[in-house]
mmCIF file of C-alpha atoms and ligand atoms in Angstrom:
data_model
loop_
_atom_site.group_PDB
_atom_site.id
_atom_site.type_symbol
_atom_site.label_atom_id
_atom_site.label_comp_id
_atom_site.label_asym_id
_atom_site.label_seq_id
_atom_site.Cartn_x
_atom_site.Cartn_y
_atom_site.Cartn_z
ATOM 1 C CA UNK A 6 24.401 9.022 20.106
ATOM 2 C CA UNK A 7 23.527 9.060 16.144
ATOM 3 C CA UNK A 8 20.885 6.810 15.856
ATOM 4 C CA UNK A 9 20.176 3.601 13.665
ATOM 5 C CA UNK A 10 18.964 4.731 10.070
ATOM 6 C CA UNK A 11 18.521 1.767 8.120
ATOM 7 C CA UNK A 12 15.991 0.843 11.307
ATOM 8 C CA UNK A 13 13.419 3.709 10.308
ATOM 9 C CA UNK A 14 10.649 3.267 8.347
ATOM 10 C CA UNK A 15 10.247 5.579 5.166
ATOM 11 C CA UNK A 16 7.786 7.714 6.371
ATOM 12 C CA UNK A 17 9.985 7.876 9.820
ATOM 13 C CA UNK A 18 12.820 8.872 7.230
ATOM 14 C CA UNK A 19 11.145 11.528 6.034
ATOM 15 C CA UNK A 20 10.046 13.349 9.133
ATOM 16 C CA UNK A 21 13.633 12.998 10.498
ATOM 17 C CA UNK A 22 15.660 14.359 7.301
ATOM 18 C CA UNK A 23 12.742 17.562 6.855
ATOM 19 C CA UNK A 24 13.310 18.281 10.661
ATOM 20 C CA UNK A 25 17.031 18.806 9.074
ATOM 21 C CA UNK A 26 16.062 20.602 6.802
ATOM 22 C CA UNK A 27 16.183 18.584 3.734
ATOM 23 C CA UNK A 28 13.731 18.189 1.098
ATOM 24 C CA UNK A 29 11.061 15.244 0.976
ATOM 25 C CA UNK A 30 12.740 13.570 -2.076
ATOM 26 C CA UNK A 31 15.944 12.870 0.081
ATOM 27 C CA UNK A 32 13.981 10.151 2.080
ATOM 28 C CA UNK A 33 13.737 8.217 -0.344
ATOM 29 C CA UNK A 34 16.879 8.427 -2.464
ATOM 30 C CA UNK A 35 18.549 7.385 1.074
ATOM 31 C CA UNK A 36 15.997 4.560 2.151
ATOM 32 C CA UNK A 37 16.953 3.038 -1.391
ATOM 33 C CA UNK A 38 21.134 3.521 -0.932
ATOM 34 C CA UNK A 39 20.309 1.956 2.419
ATOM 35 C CA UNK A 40 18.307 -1.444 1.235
ATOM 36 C CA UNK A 41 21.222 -1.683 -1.742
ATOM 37 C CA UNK A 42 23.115 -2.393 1.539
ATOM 38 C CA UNK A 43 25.409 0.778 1.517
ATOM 39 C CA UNK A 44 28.201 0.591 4.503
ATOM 40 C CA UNK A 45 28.517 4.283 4.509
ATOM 41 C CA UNK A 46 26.916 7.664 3.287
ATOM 42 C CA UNK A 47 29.476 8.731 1.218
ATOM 43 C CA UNK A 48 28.960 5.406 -1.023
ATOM 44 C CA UNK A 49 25.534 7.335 -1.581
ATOM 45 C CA UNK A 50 26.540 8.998 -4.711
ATOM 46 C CA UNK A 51 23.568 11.816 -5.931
ATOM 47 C CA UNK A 52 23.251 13.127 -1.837
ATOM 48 C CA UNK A 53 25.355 16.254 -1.779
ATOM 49 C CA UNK A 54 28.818 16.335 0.469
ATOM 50 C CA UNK A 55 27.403 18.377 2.808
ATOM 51 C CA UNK A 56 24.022 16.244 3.461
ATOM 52 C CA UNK A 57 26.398 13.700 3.729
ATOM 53 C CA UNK A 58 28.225 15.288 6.503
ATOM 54 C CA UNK A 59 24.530 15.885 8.110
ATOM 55 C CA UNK A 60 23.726 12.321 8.093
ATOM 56 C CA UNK A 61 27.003 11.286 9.229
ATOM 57 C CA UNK A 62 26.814 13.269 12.359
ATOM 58 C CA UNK A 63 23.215 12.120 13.378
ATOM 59 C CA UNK A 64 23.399 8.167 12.270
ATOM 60 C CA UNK A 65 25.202 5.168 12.096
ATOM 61 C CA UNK A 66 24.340 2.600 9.453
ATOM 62 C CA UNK A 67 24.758 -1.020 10.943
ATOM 63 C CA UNK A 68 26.317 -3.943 8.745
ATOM 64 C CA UNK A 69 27.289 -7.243 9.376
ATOM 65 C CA UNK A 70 31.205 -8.477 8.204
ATOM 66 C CA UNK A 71 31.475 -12.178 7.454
ATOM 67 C CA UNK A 72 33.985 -13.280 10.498
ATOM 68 C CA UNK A 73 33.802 -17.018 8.806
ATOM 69 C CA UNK A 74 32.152 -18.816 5.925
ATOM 70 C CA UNK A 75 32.022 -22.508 5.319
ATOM 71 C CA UNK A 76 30.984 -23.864 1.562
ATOM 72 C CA UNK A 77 29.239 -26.493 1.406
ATOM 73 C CA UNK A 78 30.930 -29.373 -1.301
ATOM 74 C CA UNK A 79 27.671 -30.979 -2.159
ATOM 75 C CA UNK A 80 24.713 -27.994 -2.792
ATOM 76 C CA UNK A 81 26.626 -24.625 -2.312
ATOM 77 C CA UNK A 82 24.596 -23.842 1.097
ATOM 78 C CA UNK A 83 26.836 -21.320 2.659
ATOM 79 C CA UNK A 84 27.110 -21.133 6.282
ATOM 80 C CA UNK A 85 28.155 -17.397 7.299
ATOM 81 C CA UNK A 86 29.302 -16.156 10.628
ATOM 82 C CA UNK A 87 28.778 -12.644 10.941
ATOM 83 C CA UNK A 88 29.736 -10.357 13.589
ATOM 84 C CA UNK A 89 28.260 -6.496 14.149
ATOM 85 C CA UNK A 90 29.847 -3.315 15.423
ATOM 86 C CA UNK A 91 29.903 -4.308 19.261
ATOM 87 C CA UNK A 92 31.281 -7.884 18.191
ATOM 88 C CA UNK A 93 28.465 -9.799 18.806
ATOM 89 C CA UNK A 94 28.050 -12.416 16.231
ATOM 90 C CA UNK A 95 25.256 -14.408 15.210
ATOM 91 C CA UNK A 96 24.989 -17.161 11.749
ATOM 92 C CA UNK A 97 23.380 -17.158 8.717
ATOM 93 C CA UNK A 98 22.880 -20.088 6.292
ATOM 94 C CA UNK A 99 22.099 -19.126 2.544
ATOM 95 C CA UNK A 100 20.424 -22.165 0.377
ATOM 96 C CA UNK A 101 20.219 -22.208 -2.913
ATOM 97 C CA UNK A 102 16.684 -24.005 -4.410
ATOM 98 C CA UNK A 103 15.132 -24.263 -8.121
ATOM 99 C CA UNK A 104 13.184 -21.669 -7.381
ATOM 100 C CA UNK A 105 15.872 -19.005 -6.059
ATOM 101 C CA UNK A 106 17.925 -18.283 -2.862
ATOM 102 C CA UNK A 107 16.560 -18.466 0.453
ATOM 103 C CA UNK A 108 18.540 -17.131 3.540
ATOM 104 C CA UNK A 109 17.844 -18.078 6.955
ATOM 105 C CA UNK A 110 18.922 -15.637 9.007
ATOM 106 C CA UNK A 111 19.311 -14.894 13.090
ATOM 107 C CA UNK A 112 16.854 -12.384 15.055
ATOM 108 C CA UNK A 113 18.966 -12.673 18.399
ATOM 109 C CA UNK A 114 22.470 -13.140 19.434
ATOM 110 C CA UNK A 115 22.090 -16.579 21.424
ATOM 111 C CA UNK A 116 18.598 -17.557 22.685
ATOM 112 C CA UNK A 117 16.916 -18.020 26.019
ATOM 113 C CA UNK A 118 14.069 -20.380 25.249
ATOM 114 C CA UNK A 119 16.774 -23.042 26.337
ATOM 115 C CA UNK A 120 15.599 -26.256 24.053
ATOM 116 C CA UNK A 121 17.677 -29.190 24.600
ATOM 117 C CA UNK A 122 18.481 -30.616 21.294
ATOM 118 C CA UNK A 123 19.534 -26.842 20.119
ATOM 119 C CA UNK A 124 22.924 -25.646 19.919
ATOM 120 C CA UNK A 125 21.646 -22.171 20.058
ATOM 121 C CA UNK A 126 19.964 -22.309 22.924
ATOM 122 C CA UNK A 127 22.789 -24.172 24.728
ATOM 123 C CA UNK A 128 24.819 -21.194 24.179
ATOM 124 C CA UNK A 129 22.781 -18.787 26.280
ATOM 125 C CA UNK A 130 21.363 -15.219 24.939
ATOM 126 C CA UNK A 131 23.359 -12.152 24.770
ATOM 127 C CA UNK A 132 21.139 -9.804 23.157
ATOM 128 C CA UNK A 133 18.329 -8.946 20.703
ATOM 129 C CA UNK A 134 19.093 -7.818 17.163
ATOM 130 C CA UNK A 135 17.796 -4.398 15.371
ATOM 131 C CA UNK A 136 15.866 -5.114 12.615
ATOM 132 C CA UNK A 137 18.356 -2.774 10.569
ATOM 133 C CA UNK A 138 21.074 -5.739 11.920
ATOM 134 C CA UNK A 139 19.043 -8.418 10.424
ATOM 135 C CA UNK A 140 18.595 -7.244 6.907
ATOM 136 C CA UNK A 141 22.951 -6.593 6.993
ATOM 137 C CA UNK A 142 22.608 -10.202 7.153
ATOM 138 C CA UNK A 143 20.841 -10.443 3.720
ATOM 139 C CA UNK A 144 23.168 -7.630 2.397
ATOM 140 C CA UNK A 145 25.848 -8.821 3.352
ATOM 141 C CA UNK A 146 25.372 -12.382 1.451
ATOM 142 C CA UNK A 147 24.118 -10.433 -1.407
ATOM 143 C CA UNK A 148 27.391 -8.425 -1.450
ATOM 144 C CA UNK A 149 29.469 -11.628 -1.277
ATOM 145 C CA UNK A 150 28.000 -13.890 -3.626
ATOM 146 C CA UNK A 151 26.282 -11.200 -6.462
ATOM 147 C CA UNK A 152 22.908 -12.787 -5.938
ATOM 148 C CA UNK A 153 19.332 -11.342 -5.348
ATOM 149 C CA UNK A 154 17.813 -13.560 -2.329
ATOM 150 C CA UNK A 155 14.471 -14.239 -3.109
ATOM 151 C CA UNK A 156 12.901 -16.068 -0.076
ATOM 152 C CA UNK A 157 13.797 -15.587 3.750
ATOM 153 C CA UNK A 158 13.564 -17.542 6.903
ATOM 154 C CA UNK A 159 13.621 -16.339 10.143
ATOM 155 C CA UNK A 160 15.244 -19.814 11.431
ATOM 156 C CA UNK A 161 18.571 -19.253 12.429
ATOM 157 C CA UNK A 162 19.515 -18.021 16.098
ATOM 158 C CA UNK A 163 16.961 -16.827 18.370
ATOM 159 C CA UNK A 164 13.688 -16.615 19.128
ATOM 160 C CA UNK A 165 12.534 -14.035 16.792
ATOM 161 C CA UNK A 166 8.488 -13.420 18.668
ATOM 162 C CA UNK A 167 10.755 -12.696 21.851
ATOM 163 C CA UNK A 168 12.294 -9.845 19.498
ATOM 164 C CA UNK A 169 8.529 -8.871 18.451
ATOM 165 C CA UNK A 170 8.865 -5.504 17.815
ATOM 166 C CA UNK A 171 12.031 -5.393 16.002
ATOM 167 C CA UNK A 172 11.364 -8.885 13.932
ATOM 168 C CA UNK A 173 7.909 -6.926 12.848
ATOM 169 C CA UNK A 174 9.869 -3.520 12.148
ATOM 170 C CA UNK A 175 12.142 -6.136 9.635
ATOM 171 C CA UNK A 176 9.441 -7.261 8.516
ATOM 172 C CA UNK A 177 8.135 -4.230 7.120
ATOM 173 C CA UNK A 178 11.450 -3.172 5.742
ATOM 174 C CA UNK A 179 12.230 -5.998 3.696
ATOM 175 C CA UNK A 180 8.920 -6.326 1.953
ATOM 176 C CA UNK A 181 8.735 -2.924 1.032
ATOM 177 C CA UNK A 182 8.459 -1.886 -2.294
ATOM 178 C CA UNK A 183 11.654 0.827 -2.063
ATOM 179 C CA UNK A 184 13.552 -1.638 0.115
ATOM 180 C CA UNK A 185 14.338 -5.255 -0.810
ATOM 181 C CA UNK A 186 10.817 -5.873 -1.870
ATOM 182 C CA UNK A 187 10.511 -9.340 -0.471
ATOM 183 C CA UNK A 188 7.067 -10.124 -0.153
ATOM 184 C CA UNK A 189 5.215 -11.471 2.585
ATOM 185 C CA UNK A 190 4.693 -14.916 0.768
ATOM 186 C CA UNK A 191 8.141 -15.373 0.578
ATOM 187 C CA UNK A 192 8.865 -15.346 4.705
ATOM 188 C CA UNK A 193 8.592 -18.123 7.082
ATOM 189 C CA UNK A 194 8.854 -17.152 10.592
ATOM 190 C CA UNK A 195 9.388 -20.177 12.965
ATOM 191 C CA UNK A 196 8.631 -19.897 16.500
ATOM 192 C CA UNK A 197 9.280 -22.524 19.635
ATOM 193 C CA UNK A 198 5.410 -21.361 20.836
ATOM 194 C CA UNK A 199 5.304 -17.996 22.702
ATOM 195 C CA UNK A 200 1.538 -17.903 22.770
ATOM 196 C CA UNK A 201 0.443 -14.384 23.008
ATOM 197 C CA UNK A 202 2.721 -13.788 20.701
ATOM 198 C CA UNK A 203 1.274 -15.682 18.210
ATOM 199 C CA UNK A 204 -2.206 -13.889 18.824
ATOM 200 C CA UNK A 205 -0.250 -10.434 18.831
ATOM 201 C CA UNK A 206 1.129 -11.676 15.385
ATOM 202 C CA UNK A 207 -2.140 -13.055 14.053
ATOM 203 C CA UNK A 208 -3.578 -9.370 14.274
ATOM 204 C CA UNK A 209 -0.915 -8.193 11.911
ATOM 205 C CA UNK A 210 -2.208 -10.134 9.521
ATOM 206 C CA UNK A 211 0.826 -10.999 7.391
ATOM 207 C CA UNK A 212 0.830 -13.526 4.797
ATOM 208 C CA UNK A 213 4.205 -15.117 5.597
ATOM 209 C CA UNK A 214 4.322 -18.897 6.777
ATOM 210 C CA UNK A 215 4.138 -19.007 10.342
ATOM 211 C CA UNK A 216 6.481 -22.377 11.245
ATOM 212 C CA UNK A 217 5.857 -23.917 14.771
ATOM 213 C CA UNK A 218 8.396 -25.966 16.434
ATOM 214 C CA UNK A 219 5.879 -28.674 18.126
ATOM 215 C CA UNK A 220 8.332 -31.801 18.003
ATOM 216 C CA UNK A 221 6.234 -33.852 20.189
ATOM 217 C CA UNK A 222 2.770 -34.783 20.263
ATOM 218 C CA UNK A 223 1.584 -34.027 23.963
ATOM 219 C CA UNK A 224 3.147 -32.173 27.276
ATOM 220 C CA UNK A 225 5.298 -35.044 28.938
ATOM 221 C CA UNK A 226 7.657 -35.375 26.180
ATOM 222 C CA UNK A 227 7.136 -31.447 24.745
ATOM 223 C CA UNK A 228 8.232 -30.097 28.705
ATOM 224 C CA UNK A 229 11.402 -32.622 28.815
ATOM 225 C CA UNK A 230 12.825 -30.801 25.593
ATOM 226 C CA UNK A 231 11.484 -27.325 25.401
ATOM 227 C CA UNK A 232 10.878 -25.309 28.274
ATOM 228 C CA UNK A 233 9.158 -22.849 26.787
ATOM 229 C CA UNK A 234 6.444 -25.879 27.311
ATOM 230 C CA UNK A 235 5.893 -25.203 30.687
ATOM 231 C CA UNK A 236 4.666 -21.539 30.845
ATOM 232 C CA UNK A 237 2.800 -22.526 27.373
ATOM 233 C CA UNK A 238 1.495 -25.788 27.315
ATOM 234 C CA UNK A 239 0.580 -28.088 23.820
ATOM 235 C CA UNK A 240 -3.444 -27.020 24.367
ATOM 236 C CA UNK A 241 -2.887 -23.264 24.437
ATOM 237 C CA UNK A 242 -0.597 -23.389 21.276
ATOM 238 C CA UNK A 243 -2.268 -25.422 19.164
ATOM 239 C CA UNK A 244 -5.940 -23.307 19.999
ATOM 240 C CA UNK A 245 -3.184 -20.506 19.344
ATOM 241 C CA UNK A 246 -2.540 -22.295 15.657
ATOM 242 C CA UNK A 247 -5.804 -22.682 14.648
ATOM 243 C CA UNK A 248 -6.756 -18.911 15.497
ATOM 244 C CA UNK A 249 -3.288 -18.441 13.508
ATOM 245 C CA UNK A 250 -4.821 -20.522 10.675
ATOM 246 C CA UNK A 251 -8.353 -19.177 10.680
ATOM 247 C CA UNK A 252 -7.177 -15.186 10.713
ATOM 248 C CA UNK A 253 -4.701 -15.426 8.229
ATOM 249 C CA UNK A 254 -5.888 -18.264 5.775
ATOM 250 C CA UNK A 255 -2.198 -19.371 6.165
ATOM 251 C CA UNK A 256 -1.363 -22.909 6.868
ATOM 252 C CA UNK A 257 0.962 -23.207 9.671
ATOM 253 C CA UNK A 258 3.941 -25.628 9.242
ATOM 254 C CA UNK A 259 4.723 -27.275 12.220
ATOM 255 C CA UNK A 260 8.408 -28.227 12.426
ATOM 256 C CA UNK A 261 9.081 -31.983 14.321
ATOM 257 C CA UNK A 262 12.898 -32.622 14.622
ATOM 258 C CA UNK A 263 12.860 -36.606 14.702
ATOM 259 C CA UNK A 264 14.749 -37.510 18.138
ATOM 260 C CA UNK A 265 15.515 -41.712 18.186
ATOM 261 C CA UNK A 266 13.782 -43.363 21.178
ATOM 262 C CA UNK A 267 12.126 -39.702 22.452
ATOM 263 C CA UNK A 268 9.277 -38.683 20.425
ATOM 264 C CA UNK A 269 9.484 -41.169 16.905
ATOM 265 C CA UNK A 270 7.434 -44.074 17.931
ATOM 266 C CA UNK A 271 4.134 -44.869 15.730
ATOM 267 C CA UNK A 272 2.634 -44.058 19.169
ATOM 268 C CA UNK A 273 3.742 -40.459 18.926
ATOM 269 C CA UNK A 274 2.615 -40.494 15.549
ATOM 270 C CA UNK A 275 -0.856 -41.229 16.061
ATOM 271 C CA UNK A 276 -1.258 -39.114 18.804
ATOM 272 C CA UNK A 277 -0.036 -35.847 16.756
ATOM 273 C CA UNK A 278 -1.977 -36.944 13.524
ATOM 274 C CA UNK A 279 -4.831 -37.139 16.320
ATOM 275 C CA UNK A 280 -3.864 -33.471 17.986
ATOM 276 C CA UNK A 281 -3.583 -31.502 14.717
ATOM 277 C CA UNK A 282 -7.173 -32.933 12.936
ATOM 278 C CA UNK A 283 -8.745 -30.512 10.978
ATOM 279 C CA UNK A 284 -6.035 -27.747 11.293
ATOM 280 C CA UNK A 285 -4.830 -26.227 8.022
ATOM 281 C CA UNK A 286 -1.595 -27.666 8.566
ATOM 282 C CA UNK A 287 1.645 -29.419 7.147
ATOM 283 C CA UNK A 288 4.021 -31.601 9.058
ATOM 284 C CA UNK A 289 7.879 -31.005 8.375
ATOM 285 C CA UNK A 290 9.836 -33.742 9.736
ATOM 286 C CA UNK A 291 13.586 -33.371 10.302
ATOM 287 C CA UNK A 292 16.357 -35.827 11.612
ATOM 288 C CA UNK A 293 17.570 -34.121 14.337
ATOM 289 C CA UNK A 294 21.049 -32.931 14.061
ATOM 290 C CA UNK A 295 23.227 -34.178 17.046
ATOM 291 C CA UNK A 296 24.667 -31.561 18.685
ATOM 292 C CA UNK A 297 27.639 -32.221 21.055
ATOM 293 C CA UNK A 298 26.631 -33.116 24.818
ATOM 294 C CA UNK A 299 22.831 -33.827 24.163
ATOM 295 C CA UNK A 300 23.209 -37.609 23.703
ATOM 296 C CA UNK A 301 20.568 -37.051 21.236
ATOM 297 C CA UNK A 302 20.466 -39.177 17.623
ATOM 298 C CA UNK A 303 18.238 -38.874 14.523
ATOM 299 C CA UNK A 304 15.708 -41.238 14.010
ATOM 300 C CA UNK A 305 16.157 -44.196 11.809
ATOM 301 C CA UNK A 306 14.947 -44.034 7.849
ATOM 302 C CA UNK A 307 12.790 -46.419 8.454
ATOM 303 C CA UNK A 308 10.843 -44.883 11.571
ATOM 304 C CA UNK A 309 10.654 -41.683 10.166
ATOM 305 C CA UNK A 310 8.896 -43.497 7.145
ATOM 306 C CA UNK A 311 6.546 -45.016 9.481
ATOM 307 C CA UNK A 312 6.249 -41.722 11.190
ATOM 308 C CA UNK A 313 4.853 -40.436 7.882
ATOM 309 C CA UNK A 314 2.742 -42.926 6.872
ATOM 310 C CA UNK A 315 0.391 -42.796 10.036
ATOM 311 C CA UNK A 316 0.441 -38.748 9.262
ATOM 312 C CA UNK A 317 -0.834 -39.395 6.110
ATOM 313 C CA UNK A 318 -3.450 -42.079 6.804
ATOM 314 C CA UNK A 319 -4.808 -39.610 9.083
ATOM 315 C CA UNK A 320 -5.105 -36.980 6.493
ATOM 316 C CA UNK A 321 -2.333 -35.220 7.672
ATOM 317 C CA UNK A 322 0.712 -33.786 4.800
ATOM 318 C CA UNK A 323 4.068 -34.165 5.970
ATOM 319 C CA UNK A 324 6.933 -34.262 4.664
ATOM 320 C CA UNK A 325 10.526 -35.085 5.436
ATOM 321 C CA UNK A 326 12.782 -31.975 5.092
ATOM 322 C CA UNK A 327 15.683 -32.261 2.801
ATOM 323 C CA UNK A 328 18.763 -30.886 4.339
ATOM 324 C CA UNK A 329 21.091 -29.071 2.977
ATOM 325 C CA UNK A 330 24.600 -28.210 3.596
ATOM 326 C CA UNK A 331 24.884 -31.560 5.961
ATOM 327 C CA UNK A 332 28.729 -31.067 5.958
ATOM 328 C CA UNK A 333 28.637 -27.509 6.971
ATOM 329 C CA UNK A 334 26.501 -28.243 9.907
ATOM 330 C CA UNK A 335 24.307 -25.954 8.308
ATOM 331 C CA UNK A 336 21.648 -26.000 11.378
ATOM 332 C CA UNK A 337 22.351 -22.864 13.802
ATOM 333 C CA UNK A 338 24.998 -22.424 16.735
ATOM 334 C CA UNK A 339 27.674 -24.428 16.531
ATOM 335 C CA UNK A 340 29.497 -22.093 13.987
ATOM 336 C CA UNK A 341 29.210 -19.368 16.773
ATOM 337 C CA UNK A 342 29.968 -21.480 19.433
ATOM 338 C CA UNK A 343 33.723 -22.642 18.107
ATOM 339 C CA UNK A 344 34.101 -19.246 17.080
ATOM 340 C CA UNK A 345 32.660 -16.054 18.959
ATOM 341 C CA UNK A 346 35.547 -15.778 20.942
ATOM 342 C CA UNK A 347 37.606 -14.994 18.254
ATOM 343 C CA UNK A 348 34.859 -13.100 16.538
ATOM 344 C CA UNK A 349 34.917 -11.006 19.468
ATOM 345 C CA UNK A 350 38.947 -10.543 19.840
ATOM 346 C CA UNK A 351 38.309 -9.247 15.914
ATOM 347 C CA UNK A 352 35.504 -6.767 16.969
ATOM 348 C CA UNK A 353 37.675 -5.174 19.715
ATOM 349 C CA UNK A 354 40.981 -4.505 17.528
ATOM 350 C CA UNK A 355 38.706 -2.327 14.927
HETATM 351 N N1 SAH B 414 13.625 -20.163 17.832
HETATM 352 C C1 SAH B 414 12.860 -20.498 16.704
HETATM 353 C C2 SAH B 414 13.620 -20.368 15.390
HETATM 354 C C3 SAH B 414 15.046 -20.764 15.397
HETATM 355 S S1 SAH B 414 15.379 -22.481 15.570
HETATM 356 C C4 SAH B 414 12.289 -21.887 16.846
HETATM 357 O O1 SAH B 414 12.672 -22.594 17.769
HETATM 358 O O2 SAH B 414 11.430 -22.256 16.046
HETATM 359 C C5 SAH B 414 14.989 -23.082 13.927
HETATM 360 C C6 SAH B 414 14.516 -24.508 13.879
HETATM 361 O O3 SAH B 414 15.595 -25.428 14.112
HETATM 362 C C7 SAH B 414 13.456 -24.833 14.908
HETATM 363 O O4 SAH B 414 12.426 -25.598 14.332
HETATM 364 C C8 SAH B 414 14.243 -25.649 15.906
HETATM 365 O O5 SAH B 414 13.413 -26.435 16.701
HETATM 366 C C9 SAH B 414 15.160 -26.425 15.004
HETATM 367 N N2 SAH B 414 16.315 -27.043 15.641
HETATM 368 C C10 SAH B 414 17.079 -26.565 16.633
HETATM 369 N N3 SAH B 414 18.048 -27.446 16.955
HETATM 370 C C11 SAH B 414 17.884 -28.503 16.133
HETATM 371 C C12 SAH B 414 18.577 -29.738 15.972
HETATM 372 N N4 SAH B 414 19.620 -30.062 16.740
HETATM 373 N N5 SAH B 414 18.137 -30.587 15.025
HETATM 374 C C13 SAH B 414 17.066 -30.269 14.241
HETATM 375 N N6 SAH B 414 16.381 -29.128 14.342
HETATM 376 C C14 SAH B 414 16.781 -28.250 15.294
HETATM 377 FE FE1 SF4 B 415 15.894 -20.960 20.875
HETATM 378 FE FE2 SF4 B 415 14.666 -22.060 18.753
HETATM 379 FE FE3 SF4 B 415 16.952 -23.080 19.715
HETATM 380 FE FE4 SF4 B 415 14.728 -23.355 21.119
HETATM 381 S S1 SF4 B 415 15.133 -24.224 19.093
HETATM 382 S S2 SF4 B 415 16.736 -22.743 21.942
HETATM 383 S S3 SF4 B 415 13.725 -21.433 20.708
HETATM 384 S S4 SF4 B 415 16.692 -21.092 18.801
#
């Protein structure tokens, strides 16, 4: 079975290509063709035709191909659907801000944490990605639109600390100097609250943004929409945040979709500005987006303005997220859903 190249590390790169036999500058002419987001080795123009043929017998390199793309007609957020060689598919949204392109890209096919309000997780989990799988995602968008993404969140499908090793192995890649160079600073990873993850991710010592999905203030309502709740409950993820917080000097952005009549009252409100005291913290409120069969709607303007304001009495910054690509349905799953079967149909005729 050749095995997945644009996975290894550099140094990994090296030890492989000496064992064949080739010199230790062809690691790193490779690892660069491969983070230029090269589909094949003979698009790796200085390597000789018969290293070529090496590589080509002992490694695959994985891309993603855009199965569907939706433009959005008021910001240019494009919504991508990509599938990979086995015809799995996951999406990918890239944003364009001021300050440069961010895409949020997928860590799983499908999801098992099962949340309620998320398309994604309605959809069930298929499997993890390879870290080599989530930076095609980036390539690929850089490919299509000529653009050098700047900023990337680890937002769209999945659960990417129940992908730990591989979302830390992408990690590594993407920031590193002879790959895309995306530094640290310029990651968010958001998580629904696998605890000992966190820890095991605290000890890494990365200085991306950690993003927690808390939307709700206390157990009742936090166990009636995310599951995850009940094996981790709102006291052993928040002590879990401020060990985050403390380690890493990183302030954690907790994420609070705004759900009418479930968890927007000023009661809520108080009760989370009263939770997160004293954390080095930042409150991102969201309408939620209705996603078919929930019976969910987004809060009103005006209670999400109240929402705020008791936030910020309490000393607490929050903010309510502007979203992008509204017509698109920019927010993950639903392109996949409407589509993977004939993603898949696609996948099999290649
Ligand atoms: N699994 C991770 C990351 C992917 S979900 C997590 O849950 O954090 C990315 C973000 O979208 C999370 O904050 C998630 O709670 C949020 N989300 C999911 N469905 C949503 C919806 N219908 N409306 C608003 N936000 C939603
Ligand atoms: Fe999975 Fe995140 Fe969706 Fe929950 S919100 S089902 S953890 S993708």
């Amino acid at each position: 079975m050749p095995a997945d190249i644009k996975s290894m590390y550099e140094d990994e790169l090296k030890k492989e290509l000496a064992a064949l036999g080739e010199p230790s500058y062809r690691a790193a002419q490779v690892y660069q063709w491969l983070h230029r987001g090269v589909k094949a080795f003979d698009e790796m123009t200085n390597i000789s035709k018969k290293t070529q043929r090496k590589l080509v017998e002992n490694y695959y390199i994985s891309s993603a191909t855009i199965e569907k793309k939706l433009i959005s007609d008021y910001d240019d957020t494009r919504k991508y659907l990509f599938s990979f060689a086995d015809g799995e598919t996951v999406e990918s949204v890239l944003m364009h801000y001021h300050h440069g392109y961010t895409s949020c890209i997928s860590t799983q096919a499908g999801c098992k944490m099962g949340c309620t309000f998320c398309a994604t997780g309605q959809g069930g989990f298929s499997r993890n990605l390879t870290a080599s799988e989530m930076l095609a995602q980036l390539q690929a968008e850089q490919q299509d639109t000529g653009i050098r993404i700047s900023n990337v969140v680890l937002m769209g499908m999945g659960e990417p600390l129940d992908n730990f090793d591989n979302v830390v192995r992408f990690l590594r890649l993407v920031s590193s100097e002879n790959g895309m160079n995306i530094g640290m600073r310029h990651i968010s990873l958001s998580t629904c609250g696998i605890v000992p993850k966190i820890y095991a991710l605290a000890e890494l010592d990365f200085q991306l943004t950690l993003s927690v999905s808390l939307h709700a203030p206390n157990d009742d309502i936090r166990s009636r929409t995310m599951p995850i709740n009940r094996k981790y409950n709102t006291v052993q993820l928040l002590e879990a945040c401020r060990y985050y917080a403390g380690k890493t000097g990183r302030r954690i952005s907790f994420e609070y979709a705004m759900i009418d009549g479930v968890n927007d009252s000023d009661a809520c409100a108080s009760e989370l500005a009263l939770r997160l005291k004293g954390m080095l913290c930042h409150v991102n409120l969201i309408p939620v987006n209705t996603v078919g069969g929930t019976g969910y709607k987004k809060s009103r303007k005006e209670r999400m303005q109240s929402f705020i304001r008791i936030l910020e009495k309490a000393g607490i910054t929050a903010t309510v997220r502007r979203t992008l690509g509204s017509d698109i349905n920019a927010s993950c799953g639903q392109l996949r859903r409407s589509a993977s079967h004939a993603g898949k149909k696609e996948a099999r005729k290649e």
